[in-house]
XYZ file of C-alpha atoms in Angstrom:
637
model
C 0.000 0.000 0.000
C 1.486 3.531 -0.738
C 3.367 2.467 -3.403
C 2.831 4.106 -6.955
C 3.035 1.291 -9.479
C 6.166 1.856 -11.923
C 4.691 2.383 -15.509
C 5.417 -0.632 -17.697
C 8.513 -0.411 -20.523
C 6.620 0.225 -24.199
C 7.174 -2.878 -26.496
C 8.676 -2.000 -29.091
C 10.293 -3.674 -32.197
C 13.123 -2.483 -33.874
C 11.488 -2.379 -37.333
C 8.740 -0.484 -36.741
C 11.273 1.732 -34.488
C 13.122 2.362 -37.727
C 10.117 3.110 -39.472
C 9.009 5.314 -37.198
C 12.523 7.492 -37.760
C 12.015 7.312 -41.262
C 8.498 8.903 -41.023
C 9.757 11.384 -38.324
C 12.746 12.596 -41.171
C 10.421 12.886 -43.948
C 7.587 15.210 -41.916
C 10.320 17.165 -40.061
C 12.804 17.433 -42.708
C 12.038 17.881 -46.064
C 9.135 19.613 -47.595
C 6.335 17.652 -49.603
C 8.021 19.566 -53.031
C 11.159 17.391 -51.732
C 9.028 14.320 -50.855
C 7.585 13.727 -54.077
C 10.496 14.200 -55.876
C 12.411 11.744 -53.780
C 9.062 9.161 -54.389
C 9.399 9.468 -58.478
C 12.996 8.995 -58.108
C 12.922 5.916 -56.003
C 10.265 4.308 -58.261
C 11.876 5.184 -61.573
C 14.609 2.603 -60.691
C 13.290 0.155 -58.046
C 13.588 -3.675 -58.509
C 11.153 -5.527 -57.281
C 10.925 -8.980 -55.484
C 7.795 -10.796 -54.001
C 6.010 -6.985 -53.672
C 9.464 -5.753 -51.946
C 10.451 -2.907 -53.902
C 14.227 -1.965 -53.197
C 17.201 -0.702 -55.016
C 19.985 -2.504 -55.879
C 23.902 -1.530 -55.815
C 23.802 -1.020 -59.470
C 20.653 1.455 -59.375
C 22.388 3.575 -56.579
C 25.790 3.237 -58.456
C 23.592 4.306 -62.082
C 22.219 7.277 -60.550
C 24.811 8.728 -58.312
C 26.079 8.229 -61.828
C 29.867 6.945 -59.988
C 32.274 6.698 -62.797
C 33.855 3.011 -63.367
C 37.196 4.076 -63.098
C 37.534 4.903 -59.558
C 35.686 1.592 -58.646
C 33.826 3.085 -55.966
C 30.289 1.825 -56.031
C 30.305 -1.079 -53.903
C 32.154 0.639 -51.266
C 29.294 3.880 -51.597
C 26.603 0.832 -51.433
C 28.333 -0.847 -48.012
C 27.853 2.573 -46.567
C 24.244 2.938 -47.626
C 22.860 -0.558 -46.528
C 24.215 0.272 -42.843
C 22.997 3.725 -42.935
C 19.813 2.730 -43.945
C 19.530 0.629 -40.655
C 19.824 3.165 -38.333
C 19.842 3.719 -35.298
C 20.182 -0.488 -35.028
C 24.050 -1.361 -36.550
C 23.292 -4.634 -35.878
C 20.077 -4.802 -38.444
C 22.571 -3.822 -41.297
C 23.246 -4.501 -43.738
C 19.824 -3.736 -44.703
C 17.807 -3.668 -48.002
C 17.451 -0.276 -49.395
C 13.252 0.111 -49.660
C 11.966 3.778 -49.326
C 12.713 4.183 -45.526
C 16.068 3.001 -45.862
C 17.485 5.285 -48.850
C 15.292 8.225 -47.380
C 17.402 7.680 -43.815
C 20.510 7.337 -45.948
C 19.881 10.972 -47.340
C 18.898 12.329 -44.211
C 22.318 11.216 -43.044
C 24.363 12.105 -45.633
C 23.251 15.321 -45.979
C 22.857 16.389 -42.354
C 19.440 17.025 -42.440
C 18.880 15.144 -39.222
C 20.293 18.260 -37.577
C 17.035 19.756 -37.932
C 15.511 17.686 -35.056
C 18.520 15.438 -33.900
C 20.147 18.073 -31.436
C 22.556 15.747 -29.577
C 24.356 14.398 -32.415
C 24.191 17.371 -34.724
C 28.218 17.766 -34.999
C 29.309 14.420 -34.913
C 28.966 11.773 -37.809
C 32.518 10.463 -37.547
C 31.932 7.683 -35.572
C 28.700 6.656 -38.165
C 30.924 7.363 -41.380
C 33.631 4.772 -39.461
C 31.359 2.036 -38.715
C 29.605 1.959 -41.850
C 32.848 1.907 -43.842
C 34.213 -0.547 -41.273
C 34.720 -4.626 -41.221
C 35.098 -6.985 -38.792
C 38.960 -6.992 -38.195
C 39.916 -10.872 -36.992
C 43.076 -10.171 -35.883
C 42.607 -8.289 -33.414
C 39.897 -10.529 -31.890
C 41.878 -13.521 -32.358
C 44.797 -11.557 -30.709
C 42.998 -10.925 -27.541
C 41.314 -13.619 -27.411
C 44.639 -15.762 -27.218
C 46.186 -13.502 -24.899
C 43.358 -12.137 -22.182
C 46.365 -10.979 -19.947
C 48.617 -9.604 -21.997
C 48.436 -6.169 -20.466
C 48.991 -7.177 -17.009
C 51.319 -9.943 -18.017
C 53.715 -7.078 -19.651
C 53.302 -4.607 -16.820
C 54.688 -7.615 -14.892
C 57.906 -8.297 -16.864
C 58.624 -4.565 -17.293
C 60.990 -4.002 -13.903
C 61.615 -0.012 -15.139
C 57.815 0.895 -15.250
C 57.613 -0.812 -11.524
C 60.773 1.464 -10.904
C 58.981 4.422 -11.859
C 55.474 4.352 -10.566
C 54.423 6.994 -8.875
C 57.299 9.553 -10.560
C 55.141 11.638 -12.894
C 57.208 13.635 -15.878
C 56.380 15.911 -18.583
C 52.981 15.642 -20.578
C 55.072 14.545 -23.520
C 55.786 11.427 -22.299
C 52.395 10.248 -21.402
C 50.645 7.335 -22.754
C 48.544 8.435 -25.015
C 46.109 6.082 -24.449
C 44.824 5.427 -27.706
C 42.320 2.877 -27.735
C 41.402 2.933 -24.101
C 38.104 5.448 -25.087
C 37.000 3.969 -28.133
C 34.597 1.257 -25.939
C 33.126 4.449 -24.027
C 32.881 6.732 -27.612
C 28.969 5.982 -27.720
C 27.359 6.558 -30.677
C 24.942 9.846 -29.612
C 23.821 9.882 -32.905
C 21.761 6.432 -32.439
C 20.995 7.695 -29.249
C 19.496 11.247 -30.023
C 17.595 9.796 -32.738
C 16.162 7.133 -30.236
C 15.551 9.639 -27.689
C 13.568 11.857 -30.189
C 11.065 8.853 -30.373
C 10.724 8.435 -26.253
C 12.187 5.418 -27.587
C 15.587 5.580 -25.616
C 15.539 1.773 -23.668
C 15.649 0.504 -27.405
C 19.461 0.922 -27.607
C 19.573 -2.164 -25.415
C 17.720 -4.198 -27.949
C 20.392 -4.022 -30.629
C 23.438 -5.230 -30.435
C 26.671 -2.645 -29.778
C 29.399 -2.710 -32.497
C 32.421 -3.196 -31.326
C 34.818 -0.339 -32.618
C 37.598 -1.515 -31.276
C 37.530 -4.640 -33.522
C 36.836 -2.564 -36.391
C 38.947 -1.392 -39.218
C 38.510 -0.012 -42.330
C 40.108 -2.030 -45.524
C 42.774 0.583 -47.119
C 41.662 -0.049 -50.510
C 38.363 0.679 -49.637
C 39.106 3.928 -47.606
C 41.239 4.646 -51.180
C 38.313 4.214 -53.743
C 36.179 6.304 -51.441
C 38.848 9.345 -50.922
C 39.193 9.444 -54.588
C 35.247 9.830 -55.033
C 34.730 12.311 -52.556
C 38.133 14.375 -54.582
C 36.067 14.235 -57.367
C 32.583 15.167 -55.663
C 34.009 17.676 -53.566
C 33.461 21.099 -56.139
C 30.079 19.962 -57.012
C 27.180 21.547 -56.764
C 23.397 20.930 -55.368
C 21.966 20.476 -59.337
C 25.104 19.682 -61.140
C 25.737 16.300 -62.826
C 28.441 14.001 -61.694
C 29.379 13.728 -64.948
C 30.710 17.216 -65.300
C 33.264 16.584 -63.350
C 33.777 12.662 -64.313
C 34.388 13.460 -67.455
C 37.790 14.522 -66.567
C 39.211 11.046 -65.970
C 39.162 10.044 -69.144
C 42.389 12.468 -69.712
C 44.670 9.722 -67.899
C 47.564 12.679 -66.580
C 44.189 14.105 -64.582
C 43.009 10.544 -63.511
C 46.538 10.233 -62.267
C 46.847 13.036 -60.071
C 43.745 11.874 -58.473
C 45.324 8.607 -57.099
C 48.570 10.949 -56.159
C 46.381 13.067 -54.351
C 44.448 9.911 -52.520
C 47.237 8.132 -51.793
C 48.881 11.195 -49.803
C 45.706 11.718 -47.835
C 45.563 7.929 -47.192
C 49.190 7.674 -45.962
C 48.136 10.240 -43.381
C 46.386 7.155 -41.978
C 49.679 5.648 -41.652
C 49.149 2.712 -43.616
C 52.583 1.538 -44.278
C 53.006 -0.322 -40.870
C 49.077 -1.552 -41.162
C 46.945 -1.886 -43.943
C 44.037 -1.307 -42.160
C 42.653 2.011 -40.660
C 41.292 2.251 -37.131
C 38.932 4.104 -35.183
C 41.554 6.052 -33.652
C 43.042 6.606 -36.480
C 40.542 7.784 -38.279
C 38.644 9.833 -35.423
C 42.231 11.785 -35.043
C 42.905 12.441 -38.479
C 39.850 13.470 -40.195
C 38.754 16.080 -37.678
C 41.827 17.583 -37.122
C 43.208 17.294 -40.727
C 40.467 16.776 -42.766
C 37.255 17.703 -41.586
C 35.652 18.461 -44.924
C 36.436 15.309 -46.229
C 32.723 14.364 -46.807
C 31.166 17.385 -47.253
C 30.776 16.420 -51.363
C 28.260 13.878 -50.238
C 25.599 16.620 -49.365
C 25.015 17.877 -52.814
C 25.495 13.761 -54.345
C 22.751 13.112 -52.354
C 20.690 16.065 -52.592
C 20.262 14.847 -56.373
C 17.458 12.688 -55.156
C 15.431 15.560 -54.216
C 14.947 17.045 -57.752
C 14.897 15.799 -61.541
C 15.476 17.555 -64.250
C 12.183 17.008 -66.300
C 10.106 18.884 -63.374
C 7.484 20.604 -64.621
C 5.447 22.604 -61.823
C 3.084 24.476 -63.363
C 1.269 21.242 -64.634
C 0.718 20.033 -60.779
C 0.658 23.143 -58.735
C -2.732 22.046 -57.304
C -1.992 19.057 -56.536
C 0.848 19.529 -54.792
C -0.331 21.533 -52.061
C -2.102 17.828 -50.887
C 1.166 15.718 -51.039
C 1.207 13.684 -47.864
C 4.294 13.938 -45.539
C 5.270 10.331 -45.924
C 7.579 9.130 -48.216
C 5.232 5.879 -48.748
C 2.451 7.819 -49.450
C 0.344 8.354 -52.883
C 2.053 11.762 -54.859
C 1.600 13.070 -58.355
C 3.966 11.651 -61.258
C 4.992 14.648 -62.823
C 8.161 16.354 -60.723
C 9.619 19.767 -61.743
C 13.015 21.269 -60.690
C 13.632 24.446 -59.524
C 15.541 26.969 -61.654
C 19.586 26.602 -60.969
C 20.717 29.687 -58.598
C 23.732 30.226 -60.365
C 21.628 31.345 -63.392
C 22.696 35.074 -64.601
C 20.208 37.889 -64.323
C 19.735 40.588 -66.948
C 20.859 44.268 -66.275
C 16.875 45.047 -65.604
C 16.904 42.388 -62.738
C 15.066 39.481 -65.495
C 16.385 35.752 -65.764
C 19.091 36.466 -69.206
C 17.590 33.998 -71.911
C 21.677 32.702 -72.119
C 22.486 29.826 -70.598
C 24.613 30.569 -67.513
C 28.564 30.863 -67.886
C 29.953 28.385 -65.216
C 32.734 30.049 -63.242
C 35.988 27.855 -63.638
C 36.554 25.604 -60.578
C 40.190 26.989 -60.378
C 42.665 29.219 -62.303
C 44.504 27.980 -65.168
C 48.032 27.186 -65.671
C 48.847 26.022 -62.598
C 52.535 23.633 -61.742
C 51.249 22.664 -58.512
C 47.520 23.504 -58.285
C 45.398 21.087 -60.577
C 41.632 20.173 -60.018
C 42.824 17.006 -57.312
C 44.984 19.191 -55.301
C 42.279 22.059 -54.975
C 39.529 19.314 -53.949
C 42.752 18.401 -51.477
C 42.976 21.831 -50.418
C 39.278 22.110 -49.710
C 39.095 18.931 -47.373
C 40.831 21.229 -45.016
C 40.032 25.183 -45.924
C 36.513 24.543 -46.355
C 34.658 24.100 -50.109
C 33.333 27.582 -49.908
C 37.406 29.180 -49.487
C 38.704 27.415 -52.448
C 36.477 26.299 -55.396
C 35.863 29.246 -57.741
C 37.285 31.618 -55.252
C 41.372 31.174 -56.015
C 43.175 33.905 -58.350
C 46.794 33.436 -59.577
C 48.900 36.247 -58.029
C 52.273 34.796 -58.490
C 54.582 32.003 -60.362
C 58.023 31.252 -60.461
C 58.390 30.125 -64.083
C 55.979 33.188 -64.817
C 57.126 36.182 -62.976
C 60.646 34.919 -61.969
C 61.720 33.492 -58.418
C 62.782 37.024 -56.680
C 60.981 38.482 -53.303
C 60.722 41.489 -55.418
C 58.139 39.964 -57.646
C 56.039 38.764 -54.821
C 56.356 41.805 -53.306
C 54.732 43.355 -56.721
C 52.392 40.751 -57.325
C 51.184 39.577 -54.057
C 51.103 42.808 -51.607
C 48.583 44.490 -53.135
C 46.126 41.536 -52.793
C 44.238 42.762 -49.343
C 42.389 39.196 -48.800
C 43.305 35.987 -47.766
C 46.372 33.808 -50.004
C 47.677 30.389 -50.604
C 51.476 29.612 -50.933
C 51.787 26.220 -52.863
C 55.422 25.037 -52.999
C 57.093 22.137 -54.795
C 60.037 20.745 -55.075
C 62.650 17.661 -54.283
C 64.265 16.225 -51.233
C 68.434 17.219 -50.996
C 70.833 14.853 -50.324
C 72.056 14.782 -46.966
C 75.592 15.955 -48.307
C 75.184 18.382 -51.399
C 78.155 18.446 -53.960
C 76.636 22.466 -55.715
C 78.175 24.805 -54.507
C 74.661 26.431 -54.012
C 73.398 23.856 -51.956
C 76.000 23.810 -50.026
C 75.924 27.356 -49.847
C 72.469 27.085 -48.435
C 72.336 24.239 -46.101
C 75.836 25.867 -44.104
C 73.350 28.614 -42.808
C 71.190 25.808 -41.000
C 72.757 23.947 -37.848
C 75.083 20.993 -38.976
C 72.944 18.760 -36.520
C 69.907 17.451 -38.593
C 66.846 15.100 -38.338
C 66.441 12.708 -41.041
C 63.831 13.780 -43.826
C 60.602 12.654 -44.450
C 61.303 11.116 -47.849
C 64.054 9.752 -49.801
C 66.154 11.531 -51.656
C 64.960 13.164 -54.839
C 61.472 12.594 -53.682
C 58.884 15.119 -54.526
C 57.607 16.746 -51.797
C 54.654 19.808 -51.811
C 54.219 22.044 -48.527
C 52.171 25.431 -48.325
C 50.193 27.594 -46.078
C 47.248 29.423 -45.622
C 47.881 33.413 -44.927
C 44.418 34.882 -43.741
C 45.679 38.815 -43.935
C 47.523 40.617 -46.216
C 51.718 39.955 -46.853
C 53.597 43.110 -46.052
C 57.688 43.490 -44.651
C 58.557 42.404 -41.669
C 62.085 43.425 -40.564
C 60.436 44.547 -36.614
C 57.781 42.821 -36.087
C 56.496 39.384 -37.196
C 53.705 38.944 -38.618
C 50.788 37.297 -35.959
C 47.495 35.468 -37.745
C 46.315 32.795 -35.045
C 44.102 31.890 -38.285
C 47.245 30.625 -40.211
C 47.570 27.129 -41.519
C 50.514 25.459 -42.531
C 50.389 21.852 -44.413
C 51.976 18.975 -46.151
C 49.934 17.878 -49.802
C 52.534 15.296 -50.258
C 53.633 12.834 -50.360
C 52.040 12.570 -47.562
C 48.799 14.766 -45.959
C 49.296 16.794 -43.121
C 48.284 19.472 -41.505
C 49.299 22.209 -38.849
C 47.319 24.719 -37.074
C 48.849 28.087 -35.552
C 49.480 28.137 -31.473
C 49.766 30.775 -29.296
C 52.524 29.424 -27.543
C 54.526 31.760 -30.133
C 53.119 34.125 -32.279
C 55.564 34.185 -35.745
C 53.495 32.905 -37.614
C 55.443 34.676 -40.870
C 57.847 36.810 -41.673
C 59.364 38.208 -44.794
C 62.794 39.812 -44.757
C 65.337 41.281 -47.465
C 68.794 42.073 -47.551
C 70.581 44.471 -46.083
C 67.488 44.617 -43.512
C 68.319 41.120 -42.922
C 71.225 38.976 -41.942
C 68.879 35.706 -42.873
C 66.241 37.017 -45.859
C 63.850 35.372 -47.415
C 60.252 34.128 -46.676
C 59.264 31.790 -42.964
C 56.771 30.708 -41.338
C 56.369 29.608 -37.817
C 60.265 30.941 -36.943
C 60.836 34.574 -35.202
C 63.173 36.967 -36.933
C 66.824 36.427 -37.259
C 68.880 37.679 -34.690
C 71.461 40.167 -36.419
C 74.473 38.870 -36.549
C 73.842 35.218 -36.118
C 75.444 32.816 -38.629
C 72.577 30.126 -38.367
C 68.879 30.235 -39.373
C 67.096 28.929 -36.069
C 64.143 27.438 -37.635
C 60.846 27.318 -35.196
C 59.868 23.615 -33.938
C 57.157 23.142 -36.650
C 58.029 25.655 -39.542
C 59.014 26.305 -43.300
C 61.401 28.684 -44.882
C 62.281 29.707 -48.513
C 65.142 31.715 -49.046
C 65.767 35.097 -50.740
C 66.265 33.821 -53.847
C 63.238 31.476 -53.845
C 65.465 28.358 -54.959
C 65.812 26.422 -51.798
C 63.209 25.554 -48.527
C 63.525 23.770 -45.759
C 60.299 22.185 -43.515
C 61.700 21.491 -39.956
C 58.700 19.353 -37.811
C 59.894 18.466 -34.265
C 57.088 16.173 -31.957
C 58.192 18.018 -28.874
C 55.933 21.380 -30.173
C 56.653 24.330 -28.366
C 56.480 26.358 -31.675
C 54.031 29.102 -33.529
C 52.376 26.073 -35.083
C 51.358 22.630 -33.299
C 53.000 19.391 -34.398
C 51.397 16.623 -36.302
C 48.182 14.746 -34.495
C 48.801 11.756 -37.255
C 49.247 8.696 -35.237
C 52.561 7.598 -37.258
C 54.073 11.053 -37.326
C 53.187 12.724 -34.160
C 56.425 10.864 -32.547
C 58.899 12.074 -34.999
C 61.054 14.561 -35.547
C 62.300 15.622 -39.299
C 63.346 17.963 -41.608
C 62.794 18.460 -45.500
C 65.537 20.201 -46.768
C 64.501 20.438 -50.755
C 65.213 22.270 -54.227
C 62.400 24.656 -55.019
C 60.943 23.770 -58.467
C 57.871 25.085 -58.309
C 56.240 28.524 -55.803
C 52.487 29.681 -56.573
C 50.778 32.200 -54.489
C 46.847 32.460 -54.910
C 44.567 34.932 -54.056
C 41.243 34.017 -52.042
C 38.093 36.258 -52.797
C 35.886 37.359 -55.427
C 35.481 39.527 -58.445
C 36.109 43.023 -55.830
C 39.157 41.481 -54.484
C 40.311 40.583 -57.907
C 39.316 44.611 -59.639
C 41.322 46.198 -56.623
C 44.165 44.300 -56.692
C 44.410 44.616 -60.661
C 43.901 48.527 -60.298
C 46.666 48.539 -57.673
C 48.643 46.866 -60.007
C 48.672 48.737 -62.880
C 48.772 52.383 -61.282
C 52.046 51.221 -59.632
C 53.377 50.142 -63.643
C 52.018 53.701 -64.376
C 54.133 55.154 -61.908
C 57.093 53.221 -62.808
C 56.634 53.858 -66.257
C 56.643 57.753 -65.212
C 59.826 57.381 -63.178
C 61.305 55.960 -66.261
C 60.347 58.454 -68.569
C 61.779 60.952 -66.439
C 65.152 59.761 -65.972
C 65.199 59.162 -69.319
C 64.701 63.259 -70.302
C 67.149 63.599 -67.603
C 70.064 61.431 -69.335
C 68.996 62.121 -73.041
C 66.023 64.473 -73.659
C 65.812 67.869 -75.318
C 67.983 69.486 -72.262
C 70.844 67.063 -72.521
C 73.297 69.142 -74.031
C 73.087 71.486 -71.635
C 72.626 69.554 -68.632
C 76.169 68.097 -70.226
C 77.598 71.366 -70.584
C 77.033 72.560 -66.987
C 78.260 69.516 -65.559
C 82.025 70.180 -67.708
C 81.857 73.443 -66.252
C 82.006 72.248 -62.554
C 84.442 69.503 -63.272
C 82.262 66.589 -63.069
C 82.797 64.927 -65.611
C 85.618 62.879 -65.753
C 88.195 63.218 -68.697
C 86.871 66.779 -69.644
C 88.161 70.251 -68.650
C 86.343 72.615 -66.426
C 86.910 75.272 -64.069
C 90.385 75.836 -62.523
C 89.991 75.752 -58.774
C 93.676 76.303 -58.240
């Protein structure tokens, strides 16, 4: 008596659970314009199978429209068929009917954010498992060997020796895959709590991350997709931009480009990527990386022979469901890159597309700008880059930069190329160069004659800097290859760059993440994590050390956050881009060619000076006062 009775657990099943979701994303996220679209789509290339309508790999693969050559369909399909189970991993893979491929979009275009509010930012751990297989090994391993941690403690005399001495943070186990168990999925979790369905996470079965890994050549196929989806755009074709691989020199440099970004994974010593791994590299260096899914998948929400003026009425009744009876006849709406006439009307041209970078790059090519963009956002890079400054164009001389690049007020991007020195260099200018850096070295991060590309992001605008360096907490530096790194500015020091010439400096040329040469030193100190160019542009030198301490932090890639090197190279290629639009790109031209105008005047005027109409007398007057050597003048004796 006095006891309340405890209100008894809803049964629930995880199908209808999932259907449930499915229903909750299409009323909450999409709009019925969106819903019906998605319907005609699905139909138009269902299979069906005892009343089961579904879509195979091929359909998915046909209208994503993946190109052969990159053989990334089936790995694209694996991530659907688990995507299209959620919240329940263990129901996947699962057959892709209407719920399942409307979840899938929901998911791969973040729409869930709209009324998932846990799990908004975090799809890192879902993009892992659904890429992920069961790895073998490593449950073979432990099961073998249940003890093996406390058996090795036991052996290991020193760490009984030291227990209880703390040191420096450095040298702490990093503890790598201790979390990865207690990394729960809040994704499944907000989306079960959204349906007062929250107990339900006990009813499937938890994956286990930690015996997870992700197949290299898998993780490959995909990285090269999501290169070549990465510029495109809401209503623009695949194709577009597939179309390019049948050039092979372009196809190429997409597989240069993926291969760098997958050794960040450090796939030499395994050939399979982890969860820690990959939850420490792809937020840290590339957390765009799958932001070209959102307008792939977006394609399902529109077709091209929409016509809404023929179902206007009917529209307004669509149901919210995705299962639910629609109209056939879908319409798209009009592309907003279309061009409007000077009166403010839709020009009856079709729309110029803006080119996805500038032409003529050495370094920059479509691959390395996708690159670039898994890391400076999409929106910095594609159609947004203007060529300020080559070598082979404008010459390899600070005073062309300073010509070229200082009147650009706006964000830039240094790309430079070149190959690895030998660790003893028989030139005379190499050897020239490497005596102003300490004798002591660390071993580079490639062999010798390797290519290897570096760069940096520069958020304000270059000027001198023989006082003060130059501070930008906004900086990036990074590695394109041959491997994929990158490093963000710290405030531990604030150098982030600095540009010096001779005489103002003993040491001049172009650095980043080093202060300002002491005068009178014989040695360039280089910062812990930094890169240098010299005056003359033809030699640079990358110096990483995993201690930090520096105006940028050291790598966070699990097989290079230990070491220490330095790239000491031959420059063979330096590009400097401009980031901004058409204003940025007027002003710095006008800036430009007033300051030719003013040379041109400076010119002209020494040239009346040395051989205009007043020569002769200018030449006259200056044999008067003895000044000119060889001819008589005025006695002064």
């Amino acid at each position: 008596m006095g006891q309340e009775q405890s209100a008894e657990p809803r049964e629930v099943n995880l199908e209808q659970l999932s259907q449930e979701l499915a229903l909750k994303f299409a009323s909450k996220c999409y709009t019925q314009l969106e819903l019906y679209c998605f319907k005609h789509v699905f139909k138009s290339l269902a299979d069906e199978e005892s009343g089961l309508r579904y879509w195979s790999e091929s359909s998915l693969c046909r209208f994503l429209q993946i190109p052969d050559a990159i053989e990334a369909g089936h790995v694209v399909n694996q991530m659907a068929t688990f995507l299209g189970a959620f919240p329940f991993a263990s129901q996947a893979p699962c057959i892709l009917t209407m719920e399942a491929l409307l979840k899938v979009i929901t998911l791969m275009t973040k729409r869930y954010t709209r009324i998932l509010k846990k799990g908004d930012k975090d799809r890192v751990r879902l993009f892992f498992s659904s890429l992920s297989v069961h790895d073998r090994r490593a449950s073979e391993s432990l099961a073998s060997h249940p003890n093996i941690d406390a058996e090795e403690k036991k052996e290991d005399p020193l760490a009984e020796t030291l227990k209880g001495v703390s040191g420096f943070a450095i040298d702490e186990p990093a503890n790598d895959n201790l979390d990865d168990e207690e990394d729960e999925d809040m994704l499944a979790m907000s989306a079960l709590d959204s349906l007062d369905a929250i107990d339900a996470i006990a009813l499937g079965e938890k994956p286990n991350i930690r015996h997870s890994v992700i197949p290299s050549d898998n993780f490959n196929k995909l990285i090269q997709l999501l290169l070549l989806v990465a510029p495109l755009d809401t209503q623009e074709s695949l194709s577009l931009h597939a179309d390019r691989l049948n050039d092979e020199k372009n196809l190429k440099e997409l597989r240069e480009c993926a291969k760098a970004i997958l050794s960040s994974c450090y796939v030499e010593s395994d050939p399979d990527i982890t969860y820690h791994t990959f939850k420490t590299v792809v937020p840290n260096s590339l957390p765009y990386l799958f932001a070209g899914l959102d307008p792939l998948f977006e394609h399902f929400l529109f077709q091209k022979d929409f016509d809404l003026s023929k179902r206007r009425a009917s529209l307004s009744e669509a149901p919210t469901s995705p299962d639910a009876q629609s109209p056939t006849s879908p319409a798209i709406a009009p592309s907003p890159k279309t061009p409007k006439s000077p009166k403010g009307g839709s020009s009856s041209f079709p729309p110029v597309p803006i080119p996805l970078l500038p032409s003529g790059g050495e370094i920059l090519n479509h691959a390395t700008i996708s690159q670039l963009s898994f890391f400076l956002s999409p929106t910095t890079v594609f159609r947004r880059l203007h060529s300020l400054f080559s070598g082979s164009e404008h010459g390899f001389s600070l005073n062309s930069i300073e010509k070229y690049v200082f009147n650009w007020k706006a964000p830039t991007i240094l790309l430079v190329s070149g190959t690895i020195m030998p660790s003893n260099p028989t030139g005379s200018r190499e050897r020239s160069f490497t005596a102003t850096f300490p004798q002591s070295r660390h071993p580079p991060s490639a062999k010798p004659s390797a290519k290897v590309t570096y760069g940096a992001y520069i958020p304000t605008a270059w000027r001198a800097t023989h006082k003060t360096p130059l501070q930008a907490p906004e900086m990036v530096l990074f590695q394109l290859a041959p491997t994929h790194d990158v490093f963000h500015a710290s405030t531990v020091s604030t150098s982030h760059f600095t540009l010096t010439t001779a005489p103002h400096s003993s040491h001049p040329g172009i650095a980043f993440g080093s202060p300002l040469p002491v005068p009178g030193t014989h040695d360039v100190q280089p910062g812990a994590v930094s890169l240098h160019l010299d005056d003359a542009l033809e030699f640079g030198v990358f110096t990483h050390l995993a201690g930090g301490g520096g105006s940028f932090h050291s790598s966070v890639a699990p097989g290079r956050r230990k070491l220490d090197w330095q790239d000491r190279f031959e420059v063979e290629a330096l590009e400097i881009y401009g980031v901004g639009g058409e204003g940025e790109e007027r002003e710095q031209r006008r800036r430009v060619e007033f300051e030719e105008r003013e040379a041109k005047v400076r010119r002209e005027g020494r040239a009346s000076i040395s051989g205009g109409a007043g020569y002769e007398q200018d030449r006259e007057i200056l044999k008067m006062a003895g000044l000119l050597h060889g001819e008589s003048g005025g006695s002064m004796g």
